[in-house]
């Protein structure tokens, strides 16, 4: 039967795709829903529709591959042989499907402009100028002649011991240096932003805590607060008159400080608080002595008017 021949002519994968549209080519026989009959004409229509869609999609993908050759050039580091192989294979598939590509020459010249070798780019730029002017070796040239020129130049430059393929130009080196400097500055900027953020977080914590963070008086482990309180309590117990003012606890020697009124590592004679109190007392005592001397001097000083009157009386009595 005709529909059997059609199904046998396509692959298993194609049959799977066609099966999706079976409602469009299978119909009931004589109005009986349970009995389905495949209509060959409808089946052929479905196969041709799917084939046409597949062909258009494939043709577009092949054209996109050729148009994307400039990007492919960067991937293969300007290897002209690989570029030409990719172009020839893709273009051959399009020709086999009866399709073509517009502006093949323009795509090739755009691809050569991406080759990372200044001498090669300059050479192909001159060839492009001749092609556009239709002069010199590029007069009436097609894409095959352009590819031949590019391949010949590429191979000669690769074999030239005095030429380092892919050597960047002075302009390229400047660009590379600027990119490196930009990357460094961006890295430093990110580090600075991170430090500023950390500083801002710390300042915010200080403000929430009531301003500048104060030093803790006791930096012991707070995991066991009960033990810490007991440890601090014995330090406030003053020794009795007949008890020593120094004692050994563990590896440390503790001394009773009369100024702190607590057991401390330092002695009373070395206590900074005691020295400050003594300096303050001395300053107050000196100030009191100075005021007393000034008061005595003012008391013993004779009023000038009274002294003049006494002098006048003495002169008259003489």
PDB file of C-alpha atoms in Angstrom:
ATOM      1  CA  UNK A   1       0.000   0.000   0.000  1.00  0.00           C
ATOM      2  CA  UNK A   2       1.071   3.566  -0.619  1.00  0.00           C
ATOM      3  CA  UNK A   3       1.239   4.643   3.008  1.00  0.00           C
ATOM      4  CA  UNK A   4       3.422   1.602   3.847  1.00  0.00           C
ATOM      5  CA  UNK A   5       5.920   2.607   1.163  1.00  0.00           C
ATOM      6  CA  UNK A   6       6.036   6.141   2.540  1.00  0.00           C
ATOM      7  CA  UNK A   7       6.700   4.974   6.085  1.00  0.00           C
ATOM      8  CA  UNK A   8       9.390   2.527   4.912  1.00  0.00           C
ATOM      9  CA  UNK A   9      11.176   5.345   3.079  1.00  0.00           C
ATOM     10  CA  UNK A  10      11.900   7.388   6.200  1.00  0.00           C
ATOM     11  CA  UNK A  11      14.097   6.726   9.221  1.00  0.00           C
ATOM     12  CA  UNK A  12      12.946   5.557  12.623  1.00  0.00           C
ATOM     13  CA  UNK A  13      13.506   9.024  14.079  1.00  0.00           C
ATOM     14  CA  UNK A  14      11.441  10.551  11.278  1.00  0.00           C
ATOM     15  CA  UNK A  15       8.633   8.075  11.928  1.00  0.00           C
ATOM     16  CA  UNK A  16       8.571   9.174  15.562  1.00  0.00           C
ATOM     17  CA  UNK A  17       8.151  12.789  14.484  1.00  0.00           C
ATOM     18  CA  UNK A  18       5.439  11.892  11.996  1.00  0.00           C
ATOM     19  CA  UNK A  19       3.562   9.843  14.608  1.00  0.00           C
ATOM     20  CA  UNK A  20       2.901  13.026  16.584  1.00  0.00           C
ATOM     21  CA  UNK A  21       0.559  14.199  13.781  1.00  0.00           C
ATOM     22  CA  UNK A  22      -1.283  10.891  13.247  1.00  0.00           C
ATOM     23  CA  UNK A  23      -4.643  12.563  13.855  1.00  0.00           C
ATOM     24  CA  UNK A  24      -4.041  14.442  10.608  1.00  0.00           C
ATOM     25  CA  UNK A  25      -3.501  11.367   8.433  1.00  0.00           C
ATOM     26  CA  UNK A  26      -5.497   8.616  10.229  1.00  0.00           C
ATOM     27  CA  UNK A  27      -9.263   8.625   9.840  1.00  0.00           C
ATOM     28  CA  UNK A  28     -12.175   6.334  10.808  1.00  0.00           C
ATOM     29  CA  UNK A  29     -13.239   3.660   8.315  1.00  0.00           C
ATOM     30  CA  UNK A  30     -16.848   4.052   7.289  1.00  0.00           C
ATOM     31  CA  UNK A  31     -17.689   6.102  10.316  1.00  0.00           C
ATOM     32  CA  UNK A  32     -16.420   3.474  12.743  1.00  0.00           C
ATOM     33  CA  UNK A  33     -14.167   5.307  15.274  1.00  0.00           C
ATOM     34  CA  UNK A  34     -12.366   2.161  16.426  1.00  0.00           C
ATOM     35  CA  UNK A  35     -11.087   1.378  12.921  1.00  0.00           C
ATOM     36  CA  UNK A  36      -8.434   3.791  11.600  1.00  0.00           C
ATOM     37  CA  UNK A  37      -7.305   4.066   7.990  1.00  0.00           C
ATOM     38  CA  UNK A  38      -4.078   5.830   6.982  1.00  0.00           C
ATOM     39  CA  UNK A  39      -4.624   8.213   4.081  1.00  0.00           C
ATOM     40  CA  UNK A  40      -1.431   8.172   1.994  1.00  0.00           C
ATOM     41  CA  UNK A  41      -1.964  11.666   0.582  1.00  0.00           C
ATOM     42  CA  UNK A  42      -2.332  13.174   4.061  1.00  0.00           C
ATOM     43  CA  UNK A  43       0.697  11.226   5.315  1.00  0.00           C
ATOM     44  CA  UNK A  44       2.800  12.458   2.397  1.00  0.00           C
ATOM     45  CA  UNK A  45       1.739  16.013   3.172  1.00  0.00           C
ATOM     46  CA  UNK A  46       2.891  15.662   6.808  1.00  0.00           C
ATOM     47  CA  UNK A  47       6.272  14.177   5.739  1.00  0.00           C
ATOM     48  CA  UNK A  48       6.891  16.977   3.231  1.00  0.00           C
ATOM     49  CA  UNK A  49       5.931  19.636   5.774  1.00  0.00           C
ATOM     50  CA  UNK A  50       8.383  18.295   8.355  1.00  0.00           C
ATOM     51  CA  UNK A  51      11.100  17.861   5.741  1.00  0.00           C
ATOM     52  CA  UNK A  52      10.696  21.451   4.573  1.00  0.00           C
ATOM     53  CA  UNK A  53      10.871  22.771   8.131  1.00  0.00           C
ATOM     54  CA  UNK A  54      13.978  20.703   8.819  1.00  0.00           C
ATOM     55  CA  UNK A  55      15.638  21.913   5.623  1.00  0.00           C
ATOM     56  CA  UNK A  56      15.036  25.587   6.348  1.00  0.00           C
ATOM     57  CA  UNK A  57      16.307  25.220   9.898  1.00  0.00           C
ATOM     58  CA  UNK A  58      19.432  23.394   8.760  1.00  0.00           C
ATOM     59  CA  UNK A  59      20.141  25.896   5.998  1.00  0.00           C
ATOM     60  CA  UNK A  60      19.886  28.776   8.458  1.00  0.00           C
ATOM     61  CA  UNK A  61      22.243  27.041  10.866  1.00  0.00           C
ATOM     62  CA  UNK A  62      24.799  26.496   8.087  1.00  0.00           C
ATOM     63  CA  UNK A  63      24.597  30.142   7.004  1.00  0.00           C
ATOM     64  CA  UNK A  64      25.008  31.271  10.621  1.00  0.00           C
ATOM     65  CA  UNK A  65      28.131  29.105  10.893  1.00  0.00           C
ATOM     66  CA  UNK A  66      29.722  30.883   7.931  1.00  0.00           C
ATOM     67  CA  UNK A  67      28.659  34.328   9.190  1.00  0.00           C
ATOM     68  CA  UNK A  68      30.223  33.513  12.563  1.00  0.00           C
ATOM     69  CA  UNK A  69      33.690  32.856  11.094  1.00  0.00           C
ATOM     70  CA  UNK A  70      35.182  36.077  12.616  1.00  0.00           C
ATOM     71  CA  UNK A  71      34.412  34.740  16.108  1.00  0.00           C
ATOM     72  CA  UNK A  72      35.692  31.300  15.140  1.00  0.00           C
ATOM     73  CA  UNK A  73      38.926  32.986  14.020  1.00  0.00           C
ATOM     74  CA  UNK A  74      39.489  34.219  17.575  1.00  0.00           C
ATOM     75  CA  UNK A  75      38.844  30.741  18.960  1.00  0.00           C
ATOM     76  CA  UNK A  76      41.517  29.129  16.747  1.00  0.00           C
ATOM     77  CA  UNK A  77      43.979  32.021  17.271  1.00  0.00           C
ATOM     78  CA  UNK A  78      43.888  33.057  13.621  1.00  0.00           C
ATOM     79  CA  UNK A  79      44.758  29.643  12.149  1.00  0.00           C
ATOM     80  CA  UNK A  80      43.864  30.316   8.502  1.00  0.00           C
ATOM     81  CA  UNK A  81      43.951  26.617   7.547  1.00  0.00           C
ATOM     82  CA  UNK A  82      41.309  25.778  10.173  1.00  0.00           C
ATOM     83  CA  UNK A  83      39.215  28.760   9.107  1.00  0.00           C
ATOM     84  CA  UNK A  84      39.265  27.633   5.463  1.00  0.00           C
ATOM     85  CA  UNK A  85      38.422  24.036   6.422  1.00  0.00           C
ATOM     86  CA  UNK A  86      35.388  25.180   8.384  1.00  0.00           C
ATOM     87  CA  UNK A  87      34.263  27.428   5.529  1.00  0.00           C
ATOM     88  CA  UNK A  88      34.699  24.758   2.838  1.00  0.00           C
ATOM     89  CA  UNK A  89      32.866  22.033   4.785  1.00  0.00           C
ATOM     90  CA  UNK A  90      29.933  24.279   5.667  1.00  0.00           C
ATOM     91  CA  UNK A  91      29.653  25.821   2.226  1.00  0.00           C
ATOM     92  CA  UNK A  92      29.756  22.364   0.585  1.00  0.00           C
ATOM     93  CA  UNK A  93      26.727  21.285   2.658  1.00  0.00           C
ATOM     94  CA  UNK A  94      24.813  24.373   1.575  1.00  0.00           C
ATOM     95  CA  UNK A  95      25.653  23.798  -2.094  1.00  0.00           C
ATOM     96  CA  UNK A  96      24.499  20.197  -1.788  1.00  0.00           C
ATOM     97  CA  UNK A  97      21.134  21.507  -0.598  1.00  0.00           C
ATOM     98  CA  UNK A  98      20.935  23.898  -3.538  1.00  0.00           C
ATOM     99  CA  UNK A  99      21.589  26.939  -1.319  1.00  0.00           C
ATOM    100  CA  UNK A 100      24.197  29.688  -1.368  1.00  0.00           C
ATOM    101  CA  UNK A 101      25.643  32.419   0.844  1.00  0.00           C
ATOM    102  CA  UNK A 102      25.563  36.119   0.064  1.00  0.00           C
ATOM    103  CA  UNK A 103      28.754  38.188   0.360  1.00  0.00           C
ATOM    104  CA  UNK A 104      31.164  35.302   0.910  1.00  0.00           C
ATOM    105  CA  UNK A 105      34.060  37.609   0.074  1.00  0.00           C
ATOM    106  CA  UNK A 106      32.997  40.181   2.672  1.00  0.00           C
ATOM    107  CA  UNK A 107      32.714  37.507   5.393  1.00  0.00           C
ATOM    108  CA  UNK A 108      36.212  36.213   4.571  1.00  0.00           C
ATOM    109  CA  UNK A 109      37.802  39.678   4.707  1.00  0.00           C
ATOM    110  CA  UNK A 110      36.035  40.372   8.041  1.00  0.00           C
ATOM    111  CA  UNK A 111      37.430  37.081   9.342  1.00  0.00           C
ATOM    112  CA  UNK A 112      41.003  37.874   8.249  1.00  0.00           C
ATOM    113  CA  UNK A 113      40.747  41.230  10.064  1.00  0.00           C
ATOM    114  CA  UNK A 114      40.485  39.279  13.336  1.00  0.00           C
ATOM    115  CA  UNK A 115      43.729  37.308  12.839  1.00  0.00           C
ATOM    116  CA  UNK A 116      46.076  38.192  15.755  1.00  0.00           C
ATOM    117  CA  UNK A 117      49.042  39.088  13.522  1.00  0.00           C
ATOM    118  CA  UNK A 118      49.552  42.685  12.407  1.00  0.00           C
ATOM    119  CA  UNK A 119      51.589  41.888   9.277  1.00  0.00           C
ATOM    120  CA  UNK A 120      48.994  39.423   8.049  1.00  0.00           C
ATOM    121  CA  UNK A 121      46.142  41.858   8.745  1.00  0.00           C
ATOM    122  CA  UNK A 122      47.939  44.643   6.886  1.00  0.00           C
ATOM    123  CA  UNK A 123      48.544  42.345   3.898  1.00  0.00           C
ATOM    124  CA  UNK A 124      44.924  41.231   3.694  1.00  0.00           C
ATOM    125  CA  UNK A 125      43.745  44.823   4.113  1.00  0.00           C
ATOM    126  CA  UNK A 126      45.691  45.750   0.967  1.00  0.00           C
ATOM    127  CA  UNK A 127      44.119  42.789  -0.832  1.00  0.00           C
ATOM    128  CA  UNK A 128      40.697  43.993   0.270  1.00  0.00           C
ATOM    129  CA  UNK A 129      41.398  47.485  -1.073  1.00  0.00           C
ATOM    130  CA  UNK A 130      42.429  45.989  -4.427  1.00  0.00           C
ATOM    131  CA  UNK A 131      39.305  43.812  -4.426  1.00  0.00           C
ATOM    132  CA  UNK A 132      37.052  46.807  -3.825  1.00  0.00           C
ATOM    133  CA  UNK A 133      38.917  48.793  -6.497  1.00  0.00           C
ATOM    134  CA  UNK A 134      38.891  45.761  -8.799  1.00  0.00           C
ATOM    135  CA  UNK A 135      42.587  46.202  -9.461  1.00  0.00           C
ATOM    136  CA  UNK A 136      45.868  44.304  -9.207  1.00  0.00           C
ATOM    137  CA  UNK A 137      45.770  40.627  -8.282  1.00  0.00           C
ATOM    138  CA  UNK A 138      42.224  41.095  -6.944  1.00  0.00           C
ATOM    139  CA  UNK A 139      40.747  42.188 -10.264  1.00  0.00           C
ATOM    140  CA  UNK A 140      37.633  40.077 -10.909  1.00  0.00           C
ATOM    141  CA  UNK A 141      38.610  37.892  -7.967  1.00  0.00           C
ATOM    142  CA  UNK A 142      36.095  35.606  -6.244  1.00  0.00           C
ATOM    143  CA  UNK A 143      36.137  34.003  -2.810  1.00  0.00           C
ATOM    144  CA  UNK A 144      38.417  31.188  -4.030  1.00  0.00           C
ATOM    145  CA  UNK A 145      41.086  33.649  -5.189  1.00  0.00           C
ATOM    146  CA  UNK A 146      40.859  35.507  -1.874  1.00  0.00           C
ATOM    147  CA  UNK A 147      41.267  32.282   0.118  1.00  0.00           C
ATOM    148  CA  UNK A 148      44.234  31.288  -2.045  1.00  0.00           C
ATOM    149  CA  UNK A 149      45.986  34.606  -1.296  1.00  0.00           C
ATOM    150  CA  UNK A 150      45.306  34.315   2.424  1.00  0.00           C
ATOM    151  CA  UNK A 151      46.501  30.687   2.620  1.00  0.00           C
ATOM    152  CA  UNK A 152      49.700  31.457   0.706  1.00  0.00           C
ATOM    153  CA  UNK A 153      50.561  34.415   2.945  1.00  0.00           C
ATOM    154  CA  UNK A 154      49.718  32.481   6.117  1.00  0.00           C
ATOM    155  CA  UNK A 155      51.949  29.519   5.208  1.00  0.00           C
ATOM    156  CA  UNK A 156      54.885  31.717   4.161  1.00  0.00           C
ATOM    157  CA  UNK A 157      54.725  33.727   7.383  1.00  0.00           C
ATOM    158  CA  UNK A 158      54.498  30.590   9.522  1.00  0.00           C
ATOM    159  CA  UNK A 159      57.589  29.156   7.817  1.00  0.00           C
ATOM    160  CA  UNK A 160      59.582  32.410   8.014  1.00  0.00           C
ATOM    161  CA  UNK A 161      62.104  32.015  10.904  1.00  0.00           C
ATOM    162  CA  UNK A 162      62.436  35.797  11.223  1.00  0.00           C
ATOM    163  CA  UNK A 163      58.718  36.267  11.795  1.00  0.00           C
ATOM    164  CA  UNK A 164      57.011  35.408  15.066  1.00  0.00           C
ATOM    165  CA  UNK A 165      53.433  34.547  14.227  1.00  0.00           C
ATOM    166  CA  UNK A 166      50.890  36.261  16.418  1.00  0.00           C
ATOM    167  CA  UNK A 167      53.310  38.914  17.704  1.00  0.00           C
ATOM    168  CA  UNK A 168      51.136  41.858  18.825  1.00  0.00           C
ATOM    169  CA  UNK A 169      51.730  45.271  17.291  1.00  0.00           C
ATOM    170  CA  UNK A 170      52.729  48.334  19.305  1.00  0.00           C
ATOM    171  CA  UNK A 171      49.086  49.381  19.381  1.00  0.00           C
ATOM    172  CA  UNK A 172      48.065  45.919  20.569  1.00  0.00           C
ATOM    173  CA  UNK A 173      50.743  45.981  23.271  1.00  0.00           C
ATOM    174  CA  UNK A 174      49.454  49.343  24.492  1.00  0.00           C
ATOM    175  CA  UNK A 175      45.938  47.970  24.619  1.00  0.00           C
ATOM    176  CA  UNK A 176      47.133  44.897  26.524  1.00  0.00           C
ATOM    177  CA  UNK A 177      49.033  47.099  28.983  1.00  0.00           C
ATOM    178  CA  UNK A 178      45.996  49.335  29.490  1.00  0.00           C
ATOM    179  CA  UNK A 179      43.767  46.322  30.050  1.00  0.00           C
ATOM    180  CA  UNK A 180      46.205  44.958  32.632  1.00  0.00           C
ATOM    181  CA  UNK A 181      46.321  48.350  34.380  1.00  0.00           C
ATOM    182  CA  UNK A 182      42.543  48.568  34.321  1.00  0.00           C
ATOM    183  CA  UNK A 183      42.222  45.091  35.812  1.00  0.00           C
ATOM    184  CA  UNK A 184      44.696  46.039  38.565  1.00  0.00           C
ATOM    185  CA  UNK A 185      42.809  49.250  39.351  1.00  0.00           C
ATOM    186  CA  UNK A 186      39.514  47.405  39.437  1.00  0.00           C
ATOM    187  CA  UNK A 187      41.012  44.864  41.833  1.00  0.00           C
ATOM    188  CA  UNK A 188      42.355  47.634  44.084  1.00  0.00           C
ATOM    189  CA  UNK A 189      38.985  49.393  43.951  1.00  0.00           C
ATOM    190  CA  UNK A 190      37.195  46.229  45.037  1.00  0.00           C
ATOM    191  CA  UNK A 191      39.672  45.742  47.898  1.00  0.00           C
ATOM    192  CA  UNK A 192      39.209  49.366  48.988  1.00  0.00           C
ATOM    193  CA  UNK A 193      35.442  49.037  48.868  1.00  0.00           C
ATOM    194  CA  UNK A 194      35.668  45.885  50.974  1.00  0.00           C
ATOM    195  CA  UNK A 195      37.845  47.636  53.578  1.00  0.00           C
ATOM    196  CA  UNK A 196      35.522  50.654  53.682  1.00  0.00           C
ATOM    197  CA  UNK A 197      32.554  48.335  54.114  1.00  0.00           C
ATOM    198  CA  UNK A 198      34.271  46.533  56.972  1.00  0.00           C
ATOM    199  CA  UNK A 199      35.133  49.865  58.615  1.00  0.00           C
ATOM    200  CA  UNK A 200      31.547  51.046  58.187  1.00  0.00           C
ATOM    201  CA  UNK A 201      30.262  47.877  59.819  1.00  0.00           C
ATOM    202  CA  UNK A 202      32.578  48.397  62.801  1.00  0.00           C
ATOM    203  CA  UNK A 203      31.525  52.058  63.149  1.00  0.00           C
ATOM    204  CA  UNK A 204      27.895  51.012  63.031  1.00  0.00           C
ATOM    205  CA  UNK A 205      28.466  48.504  65.803  1.00  0.00           C
ATOM    206  CA  UNK A 206      30.103  51.210  67.942  1.00  0.00           C
ATOM    207  CA  UNK A 207      27.141  53.561  67.445  1.00  0.00           C
ATOM    208  CA  UNK A 208      24.679  50.846  68.400  1.00  0.00           C
ATOM    209  CA  UNK A 209      26.784  50.166  71.496  1.00  0.00           C
ATOM    210  CA  UNK A 210      26.642  53.789  72.646  1.00  0.00           C
ATOM    211  CA  UNK A 211      29.677  55.349  71.009  1.00  0.00           C
ATOM    212  CA  UNK A 212      33.296  54.401  71.228  1.00  0.00           C
ATOM    213  CA  UNK A 213      33.942  50.878  72.340  1.00  0.00           C
ATOM    214  CA  UNK A 214      35.444  50.788  75.838  1.00  0.00           C
ATOM    215  CA  UNK A 215      38.028  48.334  77.047  1.00  0.00           C
ATOM    216  CA  UNK A 216      36.771  45.557  79.217  1.00  0.00           C
ATOM    217  CA  UNK A 217      38.124  45.519  82.752  1.00  0.00           C
ATOM    218  CA  UNK A 218      38.451  41.767  82.859  1.00  0.00           C
ATOM    219  CA  UNK A 219      39.057  39.842  79.634  1.00  0.00           C
ATOM    220  CA  UNK A 220      38.587  36.415  81.163  1.00  0.00           C
ATOM    221  CA  UNK A 221      36.517  33.691  79.619  1.00  0.00           C
ATOM    222  CA  UNK A 222      32.865  34.466  80.285  1.00  0.00           C
ATOM    223  CA  UNK A 223      31.756  30.911  79.669  1.00  0.00           C
ATOM    224  CA  UNK A 224      31.631  30.251  83.396  1.00  0.00           C
ATOM    225  CA  UNK A 225      30.346  33.463  84.992  1.00  0.00           C
ATOM    226  CA  UNK A 226      29.841  31.893  88.414  1.00  0.00           C
ATOM    227  CA  UNK A 227      33.499  30.982  88.661  1.00  0.00           C
ATOM    228  CA  UNK A 228      34.476  34.441  87.470  1.00  0.00           C
ATOM    229  CA  UNK A 229      32.407  36.110  90.187  1.00  0.00           C
ATOM    230  CA  UNK A 230      33.982  33.891  92.845  1.00  0.00           C
ATOM    231  CA  UNK A 231      37.416  34.718  91.437  1.00  0.00           C
ATOM    232  CA  UNK A 232      36.706  38.449  91.715  1.00  0.00           C
ATOM    233  CA  UNK A 233      35.131  38.208  95.196  1.00  0.00           C
ATOM    234  CA  UNK A 234      38.248  37.044  97.097  1.00  0.00           C
ATOM    235  CA  UNK A 235      40.260  39.928  95.671  1.00  0.00           C
ATOM    236  CA  UNK A 236      38.117  42.381  97.678  1.00  0.00           C
ATOM    237  CA  UNK A 237      38.722  40.606 101.022  1.00  0.00           C
ATOM    238  CA  UNK A 238      41.303  42.695 102.925  1.00  0.00           C
ATOM    239  CA  UNK A 239      43.951  40.922 105.038  1.00  0.00           C
ATOM    240  CA  UNK A 240      43.738  41.266 108.812  1.00  0.00           C
ATOM    241  CA  UNK A 241      46.321  43.261 110.753  1.00  0.00           C
ATOM    242  CA  UNK A 242      48.341  40.169 111.683  1.00  0.00           C
ATOM    243  CA  UNK A 243      48.130  38.634 108.179  1.00  0.00           C
ATOM    244  CA  UNK A 244      50.752  39.151 105.456  1.00  0.00           C
ATOM    245  CA  UNK A 245      50.101  41.687 102.733  1.00  0.00           C
ATOM    246  CA  UNK A 246      51.400  39.297 100.056  1.00  0.00           C
ATOM    247  CA  UNK A 247      50.433  35.718  99.080  1.00  0.00           C
ATOM    248  CA  UNK A 248      51.140  33.169  96.374  1.00  0.00           C
ATOM    249  CA  UNK A 249      48.215  31.782  94.319  1.00  0.00           C
ATOM    250  CA  UNK A 250      49.193  29.448  91.537  1.00  0.00           C
ATOM    251  CA  UNK A 251      52.157  30.875  89.673  1.00  0.00           C
ATOM    252  CA  UNK A 252      51.352  34.493  90.566  1.00  0.00           C
ATOM    253  CA  UNK A 253      52.211  36.592  93.623  1.00  0.00           C
ATOM    254  CA  UNK A 254      49.351  38.811  94.790  1.00  0.00           C
ATOM    255  CA  UNK A 255      49.831  41.963  96.910  1.00  0.00           C
ATOM    256  CA  UNK A 256      47.226  43.917  98.879  1.00  0.00           C
ATOM    257  CA  UNK A 257      46.967  47.395  97.334  1.00  0.00           C
ATOM    258  CA  UNK A 258      45.812  50.017  99.835  1.00  0.00           C
ATOM    259  CA  UNK A 259      44.849  52.329  97.002  1.00  0.00           C
ATOM    260  CA  UNK A 260      42.715  49.865  95.014  1.00  0.00           C
ATOM    261  CA  UNK A 261      41.562  48.136  98.191  1.00  0.00           C
ATOM    262  CA  UNK A 262      42.053  44.827  96.410  1.00  0.00           C
ATOM    263  CA  UNK A 263      44.571  42.052  95.803  1.00  0.00           C
ATOM    264  CA  UNK A 264      46.667  43.038  92.781  1.00  0.00           C
ATOM    265  CA  UNK A 265      49.820  41.919  91.033  1.00  0.00           C
ATOM    266  CA  UNK A 266      51.580  45.237  91.803  1.00  0.00           C
ATOM    267  CA  UNK A 267      52.587  46.502  95.242  1.00  0.00           C
ATOM    268  CA  UNK A 268      51.090  49.551  96.950  1.00  0.00           C
ATOM    269  CA  UNK A 269      54.395  51.389  96.535  1.00  0.00           C
ATOM    270  CA  UNK A 270      54.262  50.811  92.777  1.00  0.00           C
ATOM    271  CA  UNK A 271      50.566  51.558  92.327  1.00  0.00           C
ATOM    272  CA  UNK A 272      49.906  54.160  89.659  1.00  0.00           C
ATOM    273  CA  UNK A 273      46.622  55.109  91.276  1.00  0.00           C
ATOM    274  CA  UNK A 274      48.417  55.792  94.571  1.00  0.00           C
ATOM    275  CA  UNK A 275      51.001  57.947  92.853  1.00  0.00           C
ATOM    276  CA  UNK A 276      48.287  59.984  91.162  1.00  0.00           C
ATOM    277  CA  UNK A 277      46.481  60.487  94.469  1.00  0.00           C
ATOM    278  CA  UNK A 278      49.725  61.547  96.160  1.00  0.00           C
ATOM    279  CA  UNK A 279      50.498  64.019  93.383  1.00  0.00           C
ATOM    280  CA  UNK A 280      47.013  65.457  93.696  1.00  0.00           C
ATOM    281  CA  UNK A 281      47.330  65.820  97.485  1.00  0.00           C
ATOM    282  CA  UNK A 282      50.741  67.472  97.145  1.00  0.00           C
ATOM    283  CA  UNK A 283      49.375  69.923  94.601  1.00  0.00           C
ATOM    284  CA  UNK A 284      46.467  70.835  96.895  1.00  0.00           C
ATOM    285  CA  UNK A 285      48.809  71.308  99.892  1.00  0.00           C
ATOM    286  CA  UNK A 286      51.175  73.527  97.904  1.00  0.00           C
ATOM    287  CA  UNK A 287      48.272  75.621  96.715  1.00  0.00           C
ATOM    288  CA  UNK A 288      47.055  76.079 100.318  1.00  0.00           C
ATOM    289  CA  UNK A 289      50.520  77.152 101.475  1.00  0.00           C
ATOM    290  CA  UNK A 290      50.785  79.693  98.689  1.00  0.00           C
ATOM    291  CA  UNK A 291      47.409  81.195  99.558  1.00  0.00           C
ATOM    292  CA  UNK A 292      48.358  81.441 103.255  1.00  0.00           C
ATOM    293  CA  UNK A 293      51.616  83.238 102.465  1.00  0.00           C
ATOM    294  CA  UNK A 294      49.794  85.699 100.266  1.00  0.00           C
ATOM    295  CA  UNK A 295      47.308  86.381 103.079  1.00  0.00           C
ATOM    296  CA  UNK A 296      50.113  87.001 105.597  1.00  0.00           C
ATOM    297  CA  UNK A 297      51.910  89.372 103.263  1.00  0.00           C
ATOM    298  CA  UNK A 298      48.773  91.420 102.738  1.00  0.00           C
ATOM    299  CA  UNK A 299      48.154  91.590 106.506  1.00  0.00           C
ATOM    300  CA  UNK A 300      51.621  92.909 107.305  1.00  0.00           C
ATOM    301  CA  UNK A 301      51.657  95.440 104.499  1.00  0.00           C
ATOM    302  CA  UNK A 302      50.967  99.108 105.797  1.00  0.00           C
ATOM    303  CA  UNK A 303      48.412 101.207 104.090  1.00  0.00           C
ATOM    304  CA  UNK A 304      50.289 103.933 102.065  1.00  0.00           C
ATOM    305  CA  UNK A 305      48.037 106.767 103.329  1.00  0.00           C
ATOM    306  CA  UNK A 306      48.482 105.699 106.926  1.00  0.00           C
ATOM    307  CA  UNK A 307      52.277 105.580 106.483  1.00  0.00           C
ATOM    308  CA  UNK A 308      52.330 109.127 105.049  1.00  0.00           C
ATOM    309  CA  UNK A 309      50.361 110.464 108.012  1.00  0.00           C
ATOM    310  CA  UNK A 310      52.803 108.898 110.493  1.00  0.00           C
ATOM    311  CA  UNK A 311      55.721 110.449 108.677  1.00  0.00           C
ATOM    312  CA  UNK A 312      54.130 113.910 108.832  1.00  0.00           C
ATOM    313  CA  UNK A 313      53.506 113.649 112.629  1.00  0.00           C
ATOM    314  CA  UNK A 314      57.107 112.636 113.204  1.00  0.00           C
ATOM    315  CA  UNK A 315      58.360 115.622 111.232  1.00  0.00           C
ATOM    316  CA  UNK A 316      56.240 118.100 113.292  1.00  0.00           C
ATOM    317  CA  UNK A 317      57.451 116.693 116.627  1.00  0.00           C
ATOM    318  CA  UNK A 318      61.024 117.372 115.618  1.00  0.00           C
TER     319      UNK A 318
END
